[in-house]
mmCIF file of C-alpha atoms in Angstrom:
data_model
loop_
_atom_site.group_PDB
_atom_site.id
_atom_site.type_symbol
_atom_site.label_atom_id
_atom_site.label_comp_id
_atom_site.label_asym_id
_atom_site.label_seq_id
_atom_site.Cartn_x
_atom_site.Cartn_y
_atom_site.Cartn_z
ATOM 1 C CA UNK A 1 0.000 0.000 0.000
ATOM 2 C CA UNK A 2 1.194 3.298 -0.913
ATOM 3 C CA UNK A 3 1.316 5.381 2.400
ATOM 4 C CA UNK A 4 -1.597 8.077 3.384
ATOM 5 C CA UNK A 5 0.636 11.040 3.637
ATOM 6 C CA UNK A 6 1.272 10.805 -0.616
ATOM 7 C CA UNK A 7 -2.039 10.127 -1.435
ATOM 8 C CA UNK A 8 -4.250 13.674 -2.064
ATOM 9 C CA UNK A 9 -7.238 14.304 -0.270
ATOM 10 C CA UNK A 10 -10.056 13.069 -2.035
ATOM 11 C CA UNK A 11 -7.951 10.072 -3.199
ATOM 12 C CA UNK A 12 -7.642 9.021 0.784
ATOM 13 C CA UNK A 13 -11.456 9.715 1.661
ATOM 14 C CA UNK A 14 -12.533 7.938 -1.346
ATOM 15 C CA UNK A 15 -10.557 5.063 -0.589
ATOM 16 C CA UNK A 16 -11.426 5.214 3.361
ATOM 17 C CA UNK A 17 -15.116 5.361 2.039
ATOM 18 C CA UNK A 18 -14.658 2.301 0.559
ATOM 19 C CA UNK A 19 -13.004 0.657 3.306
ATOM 20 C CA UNK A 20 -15.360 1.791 6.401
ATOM 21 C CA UNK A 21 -18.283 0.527 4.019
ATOM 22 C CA UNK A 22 -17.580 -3.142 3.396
ATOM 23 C CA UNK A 23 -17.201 -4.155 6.647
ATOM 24 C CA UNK A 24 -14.881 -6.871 6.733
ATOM 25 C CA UNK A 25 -13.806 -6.840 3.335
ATOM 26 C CA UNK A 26 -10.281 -5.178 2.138
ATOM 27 C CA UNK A 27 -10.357 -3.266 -1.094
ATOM 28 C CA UNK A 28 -7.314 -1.570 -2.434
ATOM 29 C CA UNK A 29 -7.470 2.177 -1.517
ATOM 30 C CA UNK A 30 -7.958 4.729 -4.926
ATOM 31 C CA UNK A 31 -4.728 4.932 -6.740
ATOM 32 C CA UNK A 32 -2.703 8.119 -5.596
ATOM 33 C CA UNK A 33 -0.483 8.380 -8.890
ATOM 34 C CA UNK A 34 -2.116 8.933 -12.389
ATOM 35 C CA UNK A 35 -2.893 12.275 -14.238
ATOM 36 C CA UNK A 36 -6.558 12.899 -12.608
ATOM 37 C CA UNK A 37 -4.801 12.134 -8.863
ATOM 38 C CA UNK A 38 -1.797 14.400 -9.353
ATOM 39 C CA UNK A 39 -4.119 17.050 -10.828
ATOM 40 C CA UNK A 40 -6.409 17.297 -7.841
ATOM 41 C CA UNK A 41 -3.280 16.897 -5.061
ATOM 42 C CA UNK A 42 -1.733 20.314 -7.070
ATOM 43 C CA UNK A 43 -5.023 22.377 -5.905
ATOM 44 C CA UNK A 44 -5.616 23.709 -10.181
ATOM 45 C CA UNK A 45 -8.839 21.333 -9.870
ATOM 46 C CA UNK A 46 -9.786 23.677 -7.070
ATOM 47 C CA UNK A 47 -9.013 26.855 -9.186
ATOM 48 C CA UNK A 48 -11.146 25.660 -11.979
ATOM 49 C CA UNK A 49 -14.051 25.024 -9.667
ATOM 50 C CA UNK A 50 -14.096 27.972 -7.702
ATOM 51 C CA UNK A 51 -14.267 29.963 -11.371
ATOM 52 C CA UNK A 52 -16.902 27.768 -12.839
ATOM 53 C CA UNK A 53 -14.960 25.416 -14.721
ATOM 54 C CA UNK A 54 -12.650 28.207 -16.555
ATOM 55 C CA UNK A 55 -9.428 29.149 -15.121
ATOM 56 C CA UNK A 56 -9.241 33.050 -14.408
ATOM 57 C CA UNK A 57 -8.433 35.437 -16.295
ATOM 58 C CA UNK A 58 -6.351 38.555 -14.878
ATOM 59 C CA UNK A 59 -7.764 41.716 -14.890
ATOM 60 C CA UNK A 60 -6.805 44.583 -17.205
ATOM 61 C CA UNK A 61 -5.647 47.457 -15.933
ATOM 62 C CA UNK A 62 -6.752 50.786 -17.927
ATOM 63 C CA UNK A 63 -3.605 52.519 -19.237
ATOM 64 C CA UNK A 64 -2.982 55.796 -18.532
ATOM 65 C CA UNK A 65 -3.079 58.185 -22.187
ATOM 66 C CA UNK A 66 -0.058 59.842 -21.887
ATOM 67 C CA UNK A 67 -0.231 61.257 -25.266
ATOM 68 C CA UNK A 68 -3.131 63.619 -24.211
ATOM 69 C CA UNK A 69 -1.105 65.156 -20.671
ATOM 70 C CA UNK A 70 1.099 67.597 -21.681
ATOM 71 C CA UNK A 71 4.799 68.118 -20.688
ATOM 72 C CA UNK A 72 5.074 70.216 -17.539
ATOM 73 C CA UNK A 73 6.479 73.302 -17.772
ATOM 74 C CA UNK A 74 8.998 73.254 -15.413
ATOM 75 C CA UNK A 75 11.303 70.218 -13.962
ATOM 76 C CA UNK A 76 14.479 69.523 -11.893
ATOM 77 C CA UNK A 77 17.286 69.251 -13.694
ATOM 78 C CA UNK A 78 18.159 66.626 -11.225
ATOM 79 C CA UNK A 79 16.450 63.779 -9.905
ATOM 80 C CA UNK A 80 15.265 65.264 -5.932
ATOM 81 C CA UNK A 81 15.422 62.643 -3.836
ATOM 82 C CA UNK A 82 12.321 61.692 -2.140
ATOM 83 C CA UNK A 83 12.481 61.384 1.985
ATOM 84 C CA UNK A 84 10.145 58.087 2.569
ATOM 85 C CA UNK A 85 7.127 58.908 4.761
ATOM 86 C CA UNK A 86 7.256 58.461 8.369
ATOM 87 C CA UNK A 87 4.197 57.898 9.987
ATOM 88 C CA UNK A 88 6.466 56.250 13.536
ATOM 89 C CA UNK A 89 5.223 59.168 16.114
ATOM 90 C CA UNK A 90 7.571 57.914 19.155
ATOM 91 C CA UNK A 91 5.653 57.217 22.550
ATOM 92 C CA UNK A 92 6.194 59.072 25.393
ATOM 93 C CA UNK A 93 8.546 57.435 27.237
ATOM 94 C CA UNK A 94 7.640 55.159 30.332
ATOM 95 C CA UNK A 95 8.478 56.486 33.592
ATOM 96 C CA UNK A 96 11.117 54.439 35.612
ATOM 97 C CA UNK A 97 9.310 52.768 38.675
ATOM 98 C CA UNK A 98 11.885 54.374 40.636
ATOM 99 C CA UNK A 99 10.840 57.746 40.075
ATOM 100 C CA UNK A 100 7.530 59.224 41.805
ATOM 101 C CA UNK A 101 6.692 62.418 42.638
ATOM 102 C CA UNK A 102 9.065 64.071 45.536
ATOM 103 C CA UNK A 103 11.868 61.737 44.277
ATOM 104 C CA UNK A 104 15.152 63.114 44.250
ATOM 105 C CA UNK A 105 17.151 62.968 41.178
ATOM 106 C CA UNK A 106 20.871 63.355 40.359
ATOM 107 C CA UNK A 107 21.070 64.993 37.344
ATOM 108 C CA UNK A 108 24.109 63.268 34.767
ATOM 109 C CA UNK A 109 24.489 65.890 31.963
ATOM 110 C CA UNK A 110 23.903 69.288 30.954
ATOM 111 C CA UNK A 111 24.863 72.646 32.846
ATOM 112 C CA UNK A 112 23.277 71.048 36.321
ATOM 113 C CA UNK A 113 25.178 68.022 35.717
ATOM 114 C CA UNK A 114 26.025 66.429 39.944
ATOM 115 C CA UNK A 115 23.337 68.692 41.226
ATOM 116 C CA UNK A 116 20.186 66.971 43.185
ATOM 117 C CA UNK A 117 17.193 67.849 42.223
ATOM 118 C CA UNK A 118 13.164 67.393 43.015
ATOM 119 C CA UNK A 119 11.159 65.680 40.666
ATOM 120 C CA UNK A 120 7.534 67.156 40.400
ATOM 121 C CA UNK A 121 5.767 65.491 37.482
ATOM 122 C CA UNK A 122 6.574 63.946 33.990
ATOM 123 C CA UNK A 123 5.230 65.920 30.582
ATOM 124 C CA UNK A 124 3.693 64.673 27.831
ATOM 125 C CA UNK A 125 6.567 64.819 26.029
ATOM 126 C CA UNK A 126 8.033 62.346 28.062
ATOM 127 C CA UNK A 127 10.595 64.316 30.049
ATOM 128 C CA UNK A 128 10.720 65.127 33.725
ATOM 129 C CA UNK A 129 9.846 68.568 35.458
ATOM 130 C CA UNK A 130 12.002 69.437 37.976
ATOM 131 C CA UNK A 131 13.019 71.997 40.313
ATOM 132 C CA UNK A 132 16.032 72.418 42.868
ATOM 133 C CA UNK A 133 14.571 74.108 44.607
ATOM 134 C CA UNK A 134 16.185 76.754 43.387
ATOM 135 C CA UNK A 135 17.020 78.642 46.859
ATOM 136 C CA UNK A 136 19.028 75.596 47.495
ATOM 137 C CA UNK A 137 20.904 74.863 45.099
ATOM 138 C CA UNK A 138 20.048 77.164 41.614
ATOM 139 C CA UNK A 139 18.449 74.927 39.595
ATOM 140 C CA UNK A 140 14.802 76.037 38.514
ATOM 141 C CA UNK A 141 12.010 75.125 37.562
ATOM 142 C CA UNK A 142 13.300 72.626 34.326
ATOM 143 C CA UNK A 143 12.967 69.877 32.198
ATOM 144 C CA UNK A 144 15.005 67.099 32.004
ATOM 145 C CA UNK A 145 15.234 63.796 30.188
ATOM 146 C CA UNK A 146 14.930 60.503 32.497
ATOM 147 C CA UNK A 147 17.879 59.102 30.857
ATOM 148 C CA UNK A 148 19.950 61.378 32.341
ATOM 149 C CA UNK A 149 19.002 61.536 35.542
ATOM 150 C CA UNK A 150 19.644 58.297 38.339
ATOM 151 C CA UNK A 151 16.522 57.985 41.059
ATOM 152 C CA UNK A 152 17.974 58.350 44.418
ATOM 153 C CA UNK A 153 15.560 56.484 47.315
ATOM 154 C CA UNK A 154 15.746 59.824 49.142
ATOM 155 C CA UNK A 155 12.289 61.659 48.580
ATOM 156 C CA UNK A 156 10.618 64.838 49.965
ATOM 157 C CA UNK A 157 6.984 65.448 50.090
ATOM 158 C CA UNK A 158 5.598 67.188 47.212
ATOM 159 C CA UNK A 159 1.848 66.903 48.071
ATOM 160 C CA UNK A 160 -0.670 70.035 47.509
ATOM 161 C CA UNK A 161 1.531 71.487 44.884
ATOM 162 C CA UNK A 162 -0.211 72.269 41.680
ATOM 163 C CA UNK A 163 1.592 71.311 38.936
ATOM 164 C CA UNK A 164 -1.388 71.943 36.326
ATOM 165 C CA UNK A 165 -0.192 74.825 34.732
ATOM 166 C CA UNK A 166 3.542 73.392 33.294
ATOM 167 C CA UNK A 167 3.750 71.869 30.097
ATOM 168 C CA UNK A 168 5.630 71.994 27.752
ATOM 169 C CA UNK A 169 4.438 74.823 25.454
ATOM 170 C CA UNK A 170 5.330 76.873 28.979
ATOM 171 C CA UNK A 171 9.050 75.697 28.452
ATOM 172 C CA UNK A 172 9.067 76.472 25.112
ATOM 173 C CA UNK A 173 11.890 78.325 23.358
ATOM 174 C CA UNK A 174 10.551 81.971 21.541
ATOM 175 C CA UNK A 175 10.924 82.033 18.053
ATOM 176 C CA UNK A 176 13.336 84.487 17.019
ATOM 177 C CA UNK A 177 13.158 86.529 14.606
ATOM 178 C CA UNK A 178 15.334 85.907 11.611
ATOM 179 C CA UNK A 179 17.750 88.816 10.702
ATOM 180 C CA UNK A 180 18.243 88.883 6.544
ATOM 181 C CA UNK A 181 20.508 91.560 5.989
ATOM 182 C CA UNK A 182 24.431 90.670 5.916
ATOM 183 C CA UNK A 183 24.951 93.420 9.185
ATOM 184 C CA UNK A 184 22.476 91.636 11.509
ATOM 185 C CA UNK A 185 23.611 88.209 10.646
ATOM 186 C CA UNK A 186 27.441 88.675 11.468
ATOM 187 C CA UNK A 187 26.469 91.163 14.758
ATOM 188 C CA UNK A 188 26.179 90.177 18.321
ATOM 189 C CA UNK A 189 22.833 88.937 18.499
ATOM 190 C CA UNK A 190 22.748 87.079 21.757
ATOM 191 C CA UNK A 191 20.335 89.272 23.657
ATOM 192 C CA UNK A 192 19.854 88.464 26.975
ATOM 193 C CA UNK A 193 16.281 87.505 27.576
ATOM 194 C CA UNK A 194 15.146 88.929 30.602
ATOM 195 C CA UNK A 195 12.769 86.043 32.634
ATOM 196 C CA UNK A 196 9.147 87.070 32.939
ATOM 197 C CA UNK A 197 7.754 87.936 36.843
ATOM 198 C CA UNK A 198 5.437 84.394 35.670
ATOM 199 C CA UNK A 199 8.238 82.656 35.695
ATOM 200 C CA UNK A 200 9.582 83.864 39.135
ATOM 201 C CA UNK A 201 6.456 83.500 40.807
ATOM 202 C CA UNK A 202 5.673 80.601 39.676
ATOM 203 C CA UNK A 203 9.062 78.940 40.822
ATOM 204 C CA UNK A 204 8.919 80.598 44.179
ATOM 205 C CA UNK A 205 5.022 79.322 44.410
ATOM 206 C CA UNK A 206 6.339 75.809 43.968
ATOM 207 C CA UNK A 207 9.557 76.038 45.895
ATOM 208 C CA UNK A 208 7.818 77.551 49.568
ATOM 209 C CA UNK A 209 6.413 73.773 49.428
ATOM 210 C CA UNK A 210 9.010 71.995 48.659
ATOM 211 C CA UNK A 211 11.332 74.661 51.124
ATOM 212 C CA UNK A 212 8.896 73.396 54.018
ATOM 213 C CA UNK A 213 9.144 70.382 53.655
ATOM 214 C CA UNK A 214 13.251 69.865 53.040
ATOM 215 C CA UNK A 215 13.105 71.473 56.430
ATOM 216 C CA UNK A 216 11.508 68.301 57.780
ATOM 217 C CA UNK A 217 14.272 66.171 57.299
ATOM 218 C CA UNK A 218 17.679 66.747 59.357
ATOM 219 C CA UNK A 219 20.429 67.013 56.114
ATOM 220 C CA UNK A 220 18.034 67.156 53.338
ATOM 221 C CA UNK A 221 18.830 71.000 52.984
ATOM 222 C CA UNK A 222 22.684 70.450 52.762
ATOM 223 C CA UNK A 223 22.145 67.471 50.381
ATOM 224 C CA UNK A 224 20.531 69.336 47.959
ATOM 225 C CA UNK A 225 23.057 71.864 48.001
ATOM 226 C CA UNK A 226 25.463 68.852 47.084
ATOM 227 C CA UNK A 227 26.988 68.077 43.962
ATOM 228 C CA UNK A 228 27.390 64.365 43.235
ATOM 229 C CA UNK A 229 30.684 62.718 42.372
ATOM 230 C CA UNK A 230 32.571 59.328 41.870
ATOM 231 C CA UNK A 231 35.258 59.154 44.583
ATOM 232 C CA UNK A 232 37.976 56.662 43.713
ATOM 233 C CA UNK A 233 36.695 52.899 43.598
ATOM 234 C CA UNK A 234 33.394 53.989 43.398
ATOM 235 C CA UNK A 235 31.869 51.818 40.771
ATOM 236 C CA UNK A 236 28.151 53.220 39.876
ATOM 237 C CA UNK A 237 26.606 49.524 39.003
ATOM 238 C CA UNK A 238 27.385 48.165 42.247
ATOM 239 C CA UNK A 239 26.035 51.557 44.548
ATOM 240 C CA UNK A 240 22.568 51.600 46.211
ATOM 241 C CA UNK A 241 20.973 54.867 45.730
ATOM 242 C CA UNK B 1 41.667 13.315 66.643
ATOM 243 C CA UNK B 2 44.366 15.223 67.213
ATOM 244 C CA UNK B 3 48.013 13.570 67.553
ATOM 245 C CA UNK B 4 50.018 15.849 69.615
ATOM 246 C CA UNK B 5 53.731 15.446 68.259
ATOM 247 C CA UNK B 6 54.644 19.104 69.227
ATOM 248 C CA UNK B 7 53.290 21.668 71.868
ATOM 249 C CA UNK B 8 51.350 23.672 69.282
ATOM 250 C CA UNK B 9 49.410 22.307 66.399
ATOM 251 C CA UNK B 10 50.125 23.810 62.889
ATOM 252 C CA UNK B 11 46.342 23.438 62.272
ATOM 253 C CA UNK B 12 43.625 24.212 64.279
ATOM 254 C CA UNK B 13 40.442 23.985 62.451
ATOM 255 C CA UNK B 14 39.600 20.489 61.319
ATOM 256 C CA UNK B 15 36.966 19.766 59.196
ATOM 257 C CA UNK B 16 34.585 17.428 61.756
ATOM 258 C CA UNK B 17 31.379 16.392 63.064
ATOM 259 C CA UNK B 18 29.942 19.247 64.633
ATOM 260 C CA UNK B 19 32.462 22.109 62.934
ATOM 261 C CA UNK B 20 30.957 25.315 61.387
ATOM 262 C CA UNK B 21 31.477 26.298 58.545
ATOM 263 C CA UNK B 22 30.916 28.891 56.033
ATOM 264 C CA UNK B 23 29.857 28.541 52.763
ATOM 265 C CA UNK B 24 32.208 30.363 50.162
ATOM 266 C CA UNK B 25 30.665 30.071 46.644
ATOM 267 C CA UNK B 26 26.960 29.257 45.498
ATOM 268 C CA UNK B 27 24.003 30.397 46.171
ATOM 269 C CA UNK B 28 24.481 30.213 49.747
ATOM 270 C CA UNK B 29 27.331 32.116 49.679
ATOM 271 C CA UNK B 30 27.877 33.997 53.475
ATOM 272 C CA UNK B 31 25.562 32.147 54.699
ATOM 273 C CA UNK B 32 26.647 29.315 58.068
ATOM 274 C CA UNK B 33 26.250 26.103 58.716
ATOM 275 C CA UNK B 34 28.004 22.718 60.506
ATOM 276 C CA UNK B 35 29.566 19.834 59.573
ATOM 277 C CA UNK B 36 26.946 16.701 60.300
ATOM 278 C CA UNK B 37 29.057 13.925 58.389
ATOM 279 C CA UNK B 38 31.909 13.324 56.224
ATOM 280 C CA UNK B 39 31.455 12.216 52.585
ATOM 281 C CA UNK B 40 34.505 11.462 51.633
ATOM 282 C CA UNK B 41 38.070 13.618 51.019
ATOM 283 C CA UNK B 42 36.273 15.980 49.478
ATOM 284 C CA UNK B 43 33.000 16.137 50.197
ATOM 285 C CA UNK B 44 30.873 16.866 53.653
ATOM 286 C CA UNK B 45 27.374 17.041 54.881
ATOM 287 C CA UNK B 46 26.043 20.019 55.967
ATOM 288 C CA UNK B 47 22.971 21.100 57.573
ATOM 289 C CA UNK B 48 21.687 25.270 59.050
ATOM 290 C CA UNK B 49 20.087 24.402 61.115
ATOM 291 C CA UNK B 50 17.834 25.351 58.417
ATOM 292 C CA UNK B 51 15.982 27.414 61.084
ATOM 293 C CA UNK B 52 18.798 29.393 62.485
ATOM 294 C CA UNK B 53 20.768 29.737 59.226
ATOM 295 C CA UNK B 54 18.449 29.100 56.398
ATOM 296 C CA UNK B 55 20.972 26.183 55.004
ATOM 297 C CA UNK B 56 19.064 22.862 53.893
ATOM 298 C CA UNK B 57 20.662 19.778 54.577
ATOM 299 C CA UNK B 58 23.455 18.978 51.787
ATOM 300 C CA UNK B 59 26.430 17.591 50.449
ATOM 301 C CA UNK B 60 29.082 20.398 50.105
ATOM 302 C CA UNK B 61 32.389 20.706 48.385
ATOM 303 C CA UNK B 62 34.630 21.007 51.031
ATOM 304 C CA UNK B 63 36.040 23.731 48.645
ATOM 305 C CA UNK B 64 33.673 25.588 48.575
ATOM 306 C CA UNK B 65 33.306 26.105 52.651
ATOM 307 C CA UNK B 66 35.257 27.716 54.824
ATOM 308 C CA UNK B 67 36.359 26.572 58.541
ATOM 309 C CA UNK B 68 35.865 28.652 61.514
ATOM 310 C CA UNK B 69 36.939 28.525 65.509
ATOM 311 C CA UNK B 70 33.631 27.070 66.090
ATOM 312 C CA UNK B 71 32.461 23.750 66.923
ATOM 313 C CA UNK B 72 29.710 22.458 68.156
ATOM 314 C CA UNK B 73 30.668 20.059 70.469
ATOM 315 C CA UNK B 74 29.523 16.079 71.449
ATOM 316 C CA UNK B 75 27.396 16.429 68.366
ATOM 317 C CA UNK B 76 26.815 12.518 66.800
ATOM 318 C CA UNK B 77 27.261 11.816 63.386
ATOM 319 C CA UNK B 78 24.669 12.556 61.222
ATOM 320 C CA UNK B 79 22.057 13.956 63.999
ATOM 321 C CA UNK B 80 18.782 14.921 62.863
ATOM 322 C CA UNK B 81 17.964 18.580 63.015
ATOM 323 C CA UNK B 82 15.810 18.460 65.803
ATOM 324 C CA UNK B 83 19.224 17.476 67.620
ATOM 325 C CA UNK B 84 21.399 19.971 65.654
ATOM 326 C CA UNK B 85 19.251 22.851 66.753
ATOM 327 C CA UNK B 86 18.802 21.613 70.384
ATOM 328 C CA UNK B 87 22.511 21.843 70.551
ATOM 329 C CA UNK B 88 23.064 25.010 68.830
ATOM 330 C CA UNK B 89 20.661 26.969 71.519
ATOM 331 C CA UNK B 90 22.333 25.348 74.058
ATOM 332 C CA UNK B 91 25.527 26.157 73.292
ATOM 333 C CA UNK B 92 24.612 29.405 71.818
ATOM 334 C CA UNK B 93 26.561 28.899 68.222
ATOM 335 C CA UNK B 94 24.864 31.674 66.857
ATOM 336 C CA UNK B 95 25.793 34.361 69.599
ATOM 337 C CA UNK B 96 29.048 33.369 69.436
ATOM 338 C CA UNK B 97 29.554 33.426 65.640
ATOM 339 C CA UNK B 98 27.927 37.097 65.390
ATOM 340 C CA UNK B 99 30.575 37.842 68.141
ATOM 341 C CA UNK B 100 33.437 37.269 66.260
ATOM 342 C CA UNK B 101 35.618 39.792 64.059
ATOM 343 C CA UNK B 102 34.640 37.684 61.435
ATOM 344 C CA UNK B 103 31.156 37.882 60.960
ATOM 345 C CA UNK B 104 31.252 41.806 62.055
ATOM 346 C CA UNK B 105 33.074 42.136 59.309
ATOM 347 C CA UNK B 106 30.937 40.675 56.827
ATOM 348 C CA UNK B 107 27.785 42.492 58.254
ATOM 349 C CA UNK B 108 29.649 45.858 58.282
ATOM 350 C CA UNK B 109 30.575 45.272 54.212
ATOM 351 C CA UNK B 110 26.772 44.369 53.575
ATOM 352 C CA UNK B 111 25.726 47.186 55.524
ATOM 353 C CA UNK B 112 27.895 49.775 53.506
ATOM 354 C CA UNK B 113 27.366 47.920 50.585
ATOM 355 C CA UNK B 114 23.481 48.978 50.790
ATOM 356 C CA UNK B 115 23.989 52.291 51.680
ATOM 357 C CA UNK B 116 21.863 54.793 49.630
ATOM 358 C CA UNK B 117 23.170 58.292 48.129
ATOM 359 C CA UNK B 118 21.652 60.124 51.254
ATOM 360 C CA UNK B 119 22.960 57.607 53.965
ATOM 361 C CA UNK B 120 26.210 57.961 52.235
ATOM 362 C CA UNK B 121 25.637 61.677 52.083
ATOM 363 C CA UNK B 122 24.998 61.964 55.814
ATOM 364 C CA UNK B 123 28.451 59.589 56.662
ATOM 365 C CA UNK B 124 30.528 62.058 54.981
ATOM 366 C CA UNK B 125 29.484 64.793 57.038
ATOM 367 C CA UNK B 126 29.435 62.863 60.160
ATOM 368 C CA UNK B 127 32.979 61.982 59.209
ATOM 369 C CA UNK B 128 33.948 65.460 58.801
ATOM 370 C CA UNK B 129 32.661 66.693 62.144
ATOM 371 C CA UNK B 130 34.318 63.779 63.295
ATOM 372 C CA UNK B 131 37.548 64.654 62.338
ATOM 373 C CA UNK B 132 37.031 68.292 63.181
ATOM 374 C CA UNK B 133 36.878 67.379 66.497
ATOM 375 C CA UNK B 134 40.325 65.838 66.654
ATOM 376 C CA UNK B 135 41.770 67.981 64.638
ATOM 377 C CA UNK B 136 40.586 71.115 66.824
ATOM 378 C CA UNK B 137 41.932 69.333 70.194
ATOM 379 C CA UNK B 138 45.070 68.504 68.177
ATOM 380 C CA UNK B 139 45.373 72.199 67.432
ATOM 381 C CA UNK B 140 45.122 72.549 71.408
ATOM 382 C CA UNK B 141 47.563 70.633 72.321
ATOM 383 C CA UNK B 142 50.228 71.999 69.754
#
């Protein structure tokens, strides 16, 4: 006998057919090898069946007249180069268990780099508010990125502060205006923007809080005021912070 | 078990019945226990008590245990843990392990091991007031 796994479908229920309905009797299961076998086992059988005995036809596709469009006035002389759409909008980025509100932060890069800071909430953007409090040790009200910045297990109460009104169209960078002429491009343009009375308000509204409650904790005043560092064998995997 | 051809021994720790050890490398690593049999030359049995010291009863590479001063003494070969920790409160193996330099030592490297960026924050000052101090009544006596 010629093993079921070679014979096609049909040819095995035929032959089972067969089999389970004579009872006792052996009969020779349907032949798996022959032209009408082989041409039901490739599935083109199937094809013809499921288009009504006629094997499909493809579809014509309408060709565009090209003759009729005319040649557009202007072209590039050179092919541009295309950029390929991106439609990937990146995710705000999870917030490290770690880090809650009140946490303190050491901050890893950037002009506050070693300083320890108070984390208040996390944008939508993804990255962290923060503030020093900046009595303690100048850092104000900021953003940072949580990649730079390790979690500490020290933490000081931020409850009742309303962070509502920070986002990150309030940290956002004023367009400037751009200077055409070949004198204003080459002069000194760096003028020294002067911060708003909103801004210093709202830092000191935020910092009395956080002020009260460093004072809570024996140290937590001076350790703010802190900068971080490595001291010699000091190896940053192995510390508990 | 011990042949006295001199005054002094050159070894003093032997691994027997009733010795505890401490267990180098593993899982169990730190962790104490004692010597209930001998497997062979390199092998022993060891058991916590699994109470006290949180070891199960097992065969051990001797190589992988250390010896200390400690032994548990008149303890049978192979005594079930009922035994093993009746003896060890009765002898008080535990209080006198934690008494030793030895274990100190190993606490005091876990415990400044886990020490967090404000603990280690608030040793550096201490330190520094410390050594204020000294250094002022140095300055006196000069």
């Amino acid at each position: 006998h010629a093993s079921l796994s070679i014979m096609g479908k049909k040819a095995v229920r035929t032959g089972l057919k067969r089999f389970k309905g004579d009872g006792n009797k052996t009969h020779a299961p349907s032949k798996p090898i022959g032209k009408n076998a082989s041409f039901h086992r490739s599935g083109r059988w199937a094809v013809l069946k499921k288009n009504g005995g006629k094997w499909p036809v493809a579809k014509k596709v309408a060709k565009d007249d090209k003759a009729s469009k005319k040649a557009p006035r202007f072209y590039p002389g050179e092919d541009v180069p295309k950029p390929f759409d991106r439609r990937n909008v990146a995710k705000r980025a999870k917030l490290r268990d770690s880090i809650t509100p009140g946490t303190v932060l050491i901050l890893l890069a950037g002009r506050f780099r070693g300083k320890r800071v108070v984390f208040l909430k996390q944008l939508e953007s993804g990255l962290l508010l923060v503030t020093g409090p900046f009595k303690i040790n100048g850092v104000p009200l900021r953003r940072i990125n949580q990649a730079f910045a390790i979690a500490t297990s020290a933490e000081v109460s931020v409850a009742g502060i309303d962070t509502s009104k920070f986002d990150d169209a309030y940290f956002a960078k004023p367009k400037s205006k751009s200077v055409k002429n070949a004198d204003g491009f080459f002069a000194a343009e760096t003028q020294k923007q002067e911060l708003s009375a909103d801004r210093k308000n709202d830092q000191k509204t935020v910092d009395t809080k956080i002020l009260d409650a460093v004072k809570k904790t024996e140290f937590m005043r001076p350790y703010l005021n802190a900068r971080f560092s490595l001291s010699k064998g000091q190896k940053p995997h192995a510390m508990v912070f | 078990l011990s042949f006295i051809y001199f005054k002094t021994m050159v070894f003093t720790r032997f691994v027997e019945v009733g010795r505890v050890v401490v267990i180098n490398f593993g899982p169990d690593a730190g962790k104490i226990a004692t010597i209930i049999d001998i497997v062979d030359g390199k092998r022993v049995l060891i058991d916590g008590p699994q109470s006290v010291t949180g070891i199960h009863r097992q065969v051990i590479g001797v190589r992988r245990i250390s010896l200390t001063d400690i032994v548990v003494a008149k303890l049978p070969r192979n005594s079930t843990q009922k035994n093993l920790l009746k003896a060890w409160t009765e002898q008080n193996t535990l209080a006198t392990w934690e008494a030793t330099a030895w274990a100190k030592k190993t606490k005091a490297k876990a415990a400044r091991a886990n020490t967090s960026d404000f603990d280690r924050f608030k040793i550096m000052v201490a330190k520094k007031q410390k050594s204020k101090i000294i250094s002022d009544k140095l300055a006196q006596l000069a």
